[in-house]
Amino acid sequence: GAVVSQHPSRVICKSGTSVKIECRSLDFQATTMFWYRQFPKQSLMLMATSNEGSKATYEQGVEKDKFLINHASLTLSTLTVTSAHPEDSSFYICSARRSQETQYFGPGTRLLVL
Amino acid sequence: QKEVEQNSGPLSVPEGAIASLNCTYSDRVSQSFFWYRQYSGKSPELIMSIYSNGDKEDGRFTAQLNKASQYVSLLIRDSQPSDSATYLCAVSRYNQGGKLIFGQGTELSVKP
């Protein structure tokens, strides 16, 4: 399978600070990357679709000014959680689309906001 | 009605048995179907993809798709304790840019 990395794997921050998460496709070019959030015992919730060179498409209910997404190259997308609050604590997972349909997931970033 | 439905489980099977995981979907225009495995605290890992009616086999895994019944299943033969995980069914529609719709997942426990 294809390799997707995320950095950092775990981050703890104070309330009000911003956190940037990187998602990289290591062995293929991904025109589309996706960002998900997963709370304990729940399934993945799609937050946004990130297309290289264009603005991200956000799902209903996801604040685009709070979750800033940049897809600057075919191998890198970043998610910045701005002014993070404890309720933003979650498991953030990116995926990259390799072929027409198949998505490969990164290992995830666990965010804890104190 | 949820777009993609799975029994949340837990589904418990003895080691060596066949585990059968089921998934139904509501939108007939769904075109691609995926099974992901997620271990606790980890991200999902792709197991199988299936696009046409019938069976698709890969090692101990067999995916079955029946578009008329809007049903997709995953069979795991010779189940091992290491198969214990949550299995996520996902579907996508061609005109939605590859966006995946996930079911809530079925927790599988394989007892030694």
mmCIF file of N, CA, C and O in Angstrom, chain A residues 6 32 34 36 38 41-44 46 49 59 91 93 97 99-108 110, chain B residues 31-32 34 36 38 41-46 49 51 88 92-94 97-100 102-105 107:
data_model
loop_
_atom_site.group_PDB
_atom_site.id
_atom_site.type_symbol
_atom_site.label_atom_id
_atom_site.label_comp_id
_atom_site.label_asym_id
_atom_site.label_seq_id
_atom_site.Cartn_x
_atom_site.Cartn_y
_atom_site.Cartn_z
ATOM 1 N N GLN A 6 2.168 11.599 9.037
ATOM 2 C CA GLN A 6 1.639 12.757 9.713
ATOM 3 C C GLN A 6 2.616 13.188 10.785
ATOM 4 O O GLN A 6 3.267 12.356 11.425
ATOM 5 N N THR A 32 -5.564 15.012 -4.112
ATOM 6 C CA THR A 32 -6.609 15.234 -3.114
ATOM 7 C C THR A 32 -6.215 14.585 -1.796
ATOM 8 O O THR A 32 -5.780 13.433 -1.772
ATOM 9 N N PHE A 34 -7.649 14.359 2.405
ATOM 10 C CA PHE A 34 -8.828 14.538 3.237
ATOM 11 C C PHE A 34 -8.404 14.648 4.695
ATOM 12 O O PHE A 34 -7.450 13.997 5.122
ATOM 13 N N TYR A 36 -9.850 14.169 8.627
ATOM 14 C CA TYR A 36 -10.905 13.593 9.452
ATOM 15 C C TYR A 36 -10.616 13.887 10.919
ATOM 16 O O TYR A 36 -9.476 14.128 11.326
ATOM 17 N N GLN A 38 -11.748 12.100 14.758
ATOM 18 C CA GLN A 38 -12.395 10.950 15.379
ATOM 19 C C GLN A 38 -12.375 11.107 16.894
ATOM 20 O O GLN A 38 -11.304 11.190 17.505
ATOM 21 N N LYS A 41 -14.566 6.101 20.538
ATOM 22 C CA LYS A 41 -15.677 5.182 20.301
ATOM 23 C C LYS A 41 -16.606 5.646 19.179
ATOM 24 O O LYS A 41 -17.729 5.156 19.069
ATOM 25 N N GLN A 42 -16.162 6.583 18.371
ATOM 26 C CA GLN A 42 -16.971 7.041 17.257
ATOM 27 C C GLN A 42 -16.244 6.792 15.942
ATOM 28 O O GLN A 42 -15.047 6.548 15.919
ATOM 29 N N SER A 43 -16.991 6.870 14.867
ATOM 30 C CA SER A 43 -16.376 6.659 13.561
ATOM 31 C C SER A 43 -15.706 7.944 13.087
ATOM 32 O O SER A 43 -15.766 8.974 13.750
ATOM 33 N N LEU A 44 -15.072 7.862 11.957
ATOM 34 C CA LEU A 44 -14.379 9.024 11.404
ATOM 35 C C LEU A 44 -15.394 10.045 10.880
ATOM 36 O O LEU A 44 -16.375 9.694 10.243
ATOM 37 N N LEU A 46 -15.538 13.275 8.439
ATOM 38 C CA LEU A 46 -14.811 14.063 7.453
ATOM 39 C C LEU A 46 -14.963 15.537 7.774
ATOM 40 O O LEU A 46 -16.073 16.035 7.963
ATOM 41 N N THR A 49 -12.090 18.462 2.428
ATOM 42 C CA THR A 49 -11.371 17.892 1.295
ATOM 43 C C THR A 49 -10.387 18.938 0.802
ATOM 44 O O THR A 49 -10.767 20.098 0.559
ATOM 45 N N GLU A 59 -16.821 20.393 5.178
ATOM 46 C CA GLU A 59 -18.114 19.758 5.429
ATOM 47 C C GLU A 59 -18.977 20.697 6.271
ATOM 48 O O GLU A 59 -18.482 21.576 6.987
ATOM 49 N N PHE A 91 -8.612 12.994 17.825
ATOM 50 C CA PHE A 91 -7.662 12.273 16.979
ATOM 51 C C PHE A 91 -7.882 12.770 15.553
ATOM 52 O O PHE A 91 -8.952 12.579 14.977
ATOM 53 N N ILE A 93 -6.921 12.709 11.645
ATOM 54 C CA ILE A 93 -6.335 11.773 10.684
ATOM 55 C C ILE A 93 -6.465 12.342 9.279
ATOM 56 O O ILE A 93 -7.536 12.822 8.904
ATOM 57 N N ARG A 97 -5.511 10.478 -1.536
ATOM 58 C CA ARG A 97 -6.101 9.640 -2.574
ATOM 59 C C ARG A 97 -5.056 9.361 -3.629
ATOM 60 O O ARG A 97 -4.523 10.270 -4.255
ATOM 61 N N SER A 99 -5.276 6.499 -6.247
ATOM 62 C CA SER A 99 -5.932 6.216 -7.517
ATOM 63 C C SER A 99 -7.259 6.952 -7.542
ATOM 64 O O SER A 99 -7.541 7.795 -6.685
ATOM 65 N N GLN A 100 -8.102 6.579 -8.457
ATOM 66 C CA GLN A 100 -9.362 7.298 -8.612
ATOM 67 C C GLN A 100 -10.190 7.308 -7.348
ATOM 68 O O GLN A 100 -10.866 8.265 -7.037
ATOM 69 N N GLU A 101 -10.135 6.212 -6.611
ATOM 70 C CA GLU A 101 -10.999 6.131 -5.445
ATOM 71 C C GLU A 101 -10.270 5.821 -4.135
ATOM 72 O O GLU A 101 -10.702 6.228 -3.091
ATOM 73 N N THR A 102 -9.187 5.083 -4.208
ATOM 74 C CA THR A 102 -8.604 4.535 -2.988
ATOM 75 C C THR A 102 -7.913 5.596 -2.150
ATOM 76 O O THR A 102 -7.104 6.372 -2.646
ATOM 77 N N GLN A 103 -8.247 5.619 -0.873
ATOM 78 C CA GLN A 103 -7.607 6.528 0.077
ATOM 79 C C GLN A 103 -6.726 5.728 1.025
ATOM 80 O O GLN A 103 -7.108 4.659 1.490
ATOM 81 N N TYR A 104 -5.568 6.307 1.322
ATOM 82 C CA TYR A 104 -4.667 5.724 2.300
ATOM 83 C C TYR A 104 -4.515 6.716 3.453
ATOM 84 O O TYR A 104 -4.318 7.908 3.229
ATOM 85 N N PHE A 105 -4.582 6.180 4.668
ATOM 86 C CA PHE A 105 -4.607 7.039 5.841
ATOM 87 C C PHE A 105 -3.230 7.219 6.455
ATOM 88 O O PHE A 105 -2.399 6.307 6.454
ATOM 89 N N GLY A 106 -3.011 8.407 6.996
ATOM 90 C CA GLY A 106 -1.844 8.643 7.816
ATOM 91 C C GLY A 106 -2.045 8.020 9.184
ATOM 92 O O GLY A 106 -3.145 7.565 9.508
ATOM 93 N N PRO A 107 -1.002 8.019 10.018
ATOM 94 C CA PRO A 107 -1.095 7.377 11.336
ATOM 95 C C PRO A 107 -1.883 8.176 12.362
ATOM 96 O O PRO A 107 -2.183 7.666 13.439
ATOM 97 N N GLY A 108 -2.233 9.415 12.031
ATOM 98 C CA GLY A 108 -3.047 10.209 12.941
ATOM 99 C C GLY A 108 -2.232 11.075 13.879
ATOM 100 O O GLY A 108 -1.062 10.809 14.156
ATOM 101 N N ARG A 110 -2.759 12.879 17.676
ATOM 102 C CA ARG A 110 -3.624 12.998 18.856
ATOM 103 C C ARG A 110 -3.382 14.361 19.486
ATOM 104 O O ARG A 110 -2.276 14.670 19.918
ATOM 105 N N GLN B 31 -20.629 3.715 -5.782
ATOM 106 C CA GLN B 31 -19.933 2.966 -6.815
ATOM 107 C C GLN B 31 -18.742 2.174 -6.323
ATOM 108 O O GLN B 31 -18.374 1.185 -6.929
ATOM 109 N N SER B 32 -18.120 2.648 -5.239
ATOM 110 C CA SER B 32 -16.912 1.993 -4.758
ATOM 111 C C SER B 32 -17.082 1.687 -3.277
ATOM 112 O O SER B 32 -17.664 2.474 -2.543
ATOM 113 N N PHE B 34 -15.268 -0.085 0.322
ATOM 114 C CA PHE B 34 -13.988 -0.356 0.967
ATOM 115 C C PHE B 34 -14.203 -0.918 2.357
ATOM 116 O O PHE B 34 -15.168 -0.569 3.044
ATOM 117 N N TYR B 36 -11.972 -1.111 5.862
ATOM 118 C CA TYR B 36 -10.783 -0.688 6.594
ATOM 119 C C TYR B 36 -10.773 -1.374 7.954
ATOM 120 O O TYR B 36 -11.821 -1.629 8.555
ATOM 121 N N GLN B 38 -9.292 -0.947 11.867
ATOM 122 C CA GLN B 38 -8.729 0.041 12.763
ATOM 123 C C GLN B 38 -8.485 -0.580 14.136
ATOM 124 O O GLN B 38 -9.426 -0.968 14.825
ATOM 125 N N GLY B 41 -6.679 3.037 18.977
ATOM 126 C CA GLY B 41 -5.668 4.083 19.061
ATOM 127 C C GLY B 41 -4.882 4.317 17.792
ATOM 128 O O GLY B 41 -3.972 5.146 17.773
ATOM 129 N N LYS B 42 -5.213 3.566 16.736
ATOM 130 C CA LYS B 42 -4.489 3.678 15.464
ATOM 131 C C LYS B 42 -5.421 4.207 14.386
ATOM 132 O O LYS B 42 -6.620 4.300 14.557
ATOM 133 N N SER B 43 -4.844 4.557 13.242
ATOM 134 C CA SER B 43 -5.652 5.032 12.130
ATOM 135 C C SER B 43 -6.103 3.844 11.275
ATOM 136 O O SER B 43 -5.551 2.744 11.389
ATOM 137 N N PRO B 44 -7.094 4.046 10.425
ATOM 138 C CA PRO B 44 -7.601 2.936 9.600
ATOM 139 C C PRO B 44 -6.579 2.451 8.583
ATOM 140 O O PRO B 44 -5.794 3.225 8.046
ATOM 141 N N GLU B 45 -6.661 1.164 8.308
ATOM 142 C CA GLU B 45 -5.778 0.519 7.345
ATOM 143 C C GLU B 45 -6.646 -0.166 6.303
ATOM 144 O O GLU B 45 -7.553 -0.924 6.647
ATOM 145 N N LEU B 46 -6.384 0.100 5.035
ATOM 146 C CA LEU B 46 -7.181 -0.480 3.968
ATOM 147 C C LEU B 46 -6.967 -1.991 3.883
ATOM 148 O O LEU B 46 -5.830 -2.460 3.822
ATOM 149 N N SER B 49 -10.858 -3.383 -1.360
ATOM 150 C CA SER B 49 -11.751 -2.525 -2.122
ATOM 151 C C SER B 49 -12.501 -3.406 -3.100
ATOM 152 O O SER B 49 -11.971 -4.427 -3.562
ATOM 153 N N TYR B 51 -15.537 -3.135 -6.402
ATOM 154 C CA TYR B 51 -16.257 -2.195 -7.250
ATOM 155 C C TYR B 51 -17.406 -2.835 -8.032
ATOM 156 O O TYR B 51 -18.312 -2.136 -8.476
ATOM 157 N N LEU B 88 -14.283 -0.973 9.542
ATOM 158 C CA LEU B 88 -15.064 0.134 9.005
ATOM 159 C C LEU B 88 -15.405 -0.127 7.546
ATOM 160 O O LEU B 88 -14.526 -0.417 6.732
ATOM 161 N N SER B 92 -18.132 5.225 -1.618
ATOM 162 C CA SER B 92 -17.936 6.508 -2.278
ATOM 163 C C SER B 92 -18.756 6.561 -3.562
ATOM 164 O O SER B 92 -19.094 5.530 -4.131
ATOM 165 N N ARG B 93 -19.055 7.779 -3.968
ATOM 166 C CA ARG B 93 -19.787 7.994 -5.205
ATOM 167 C C ARG B 93 -18.880 8.745 -6.161
ATOM 168 O O ARG B 93 -18.164 9.653 -5.779
ATOM 169 N N TYR B 94 -18.908 8.374 -7.408
ATOM 170 C CA TYR B 94 -17.973 8.902 -8.389
ATOM 171 C C TYR B 94 -18.058 10.408 -8.505
ATOM 172 O O TYR B 94 -17.070 11.083 -8.665
ATOM 173 N N GLY B 97 -15.961 13.389 -5.819
ATOM 174 C CA GLY B 97 -14.536 13.617 -5.655
ATOM 175 C C GLY B 97 -13.835 12.615 -4.773
ATOM 176 O O GLY B 97 -12.806 12.930 -4.171
ATOM 177 N N GLY B 98 -14.368 11.406 -4.723
ATOM 178 C CA GLY B 98 -13.714 10.360 -3.939
ATOM 179 C C GLY B 98 -13.991 10.417 -2.459
ATOM 180 O O GLY B 98 -13.381 9.690 -1.679
ATOM 181 N N LYS B 99 -14.909 11.272 -2.043
ATOM 182 C CA LYS B 99 -15.221 11.388 -0.621
ATOM 183 C C LYS B 99 -15.796 10.075 -0.113
ATOM 184 O O LYS B 99 -16.665 9.476 -0.735
ATOM 185 N N LEU B 100 -15.302 9.614 1.020
ATOM 186 C CA LEU B 100 -15.763 8.362 1.612
ATOM 187 C C LEU B 100 -16.814 8.637 2.681
ATOM 188 O O LEU B 100 -16.665 9.549 3.495
ATOM 189 N N PHE B 102 -18.372 6.721 5.841
ATOM 190 C CA PHE B 102 -18.059 5.594 6.707
ATOM 191 C C PHE B 102 -19.268 5.145 7.517
ATOM 192 O O PHE B 102 -20.094 5.956 7.925
ATOM 193 N N GLY B 103 -19.338 3.836 7.730
ATOM 194 C CA GLY B 103 -20.242 3.321 8.738
ATOM 195 C C GLY B 103 -19.618 3.518 10.109
ATOM 196 O O GLY B 103 -18.477 3.978 10.238
ATOM 197 N N GLN B 104 -20.369 3.158 11.124
ATOM 198 C CA GLN B 104 -19.898 3.393 12.485
ATOM 199 C C GLN B 104 -18.895 2.359 12.951
ATOM 200 O O GLN B 104 -18.277 2.516 14.002
ATOM 201 N N GLY B 105 -18.723 1.298 12.139
ATOM 202 C CA GLY B 105 -17.735 0.291 12.481
ATOM 203 C C GLY B 105 -18.308 -0.856 13.290
ATOM 204 O O GLY B 105 -19.242 -0.684 14.071
ATOM 205 N N GLU B 107 -17.001 -3.822 15.892
ATOM 206 C CA GLU B 107 -15.898 -4.295 16.721
ATOM 207 C C GLU B 107 -15.860 -5.816 16.695
ATOM 208 O O GLU B 107 -16.838 -6.482 17.013
#
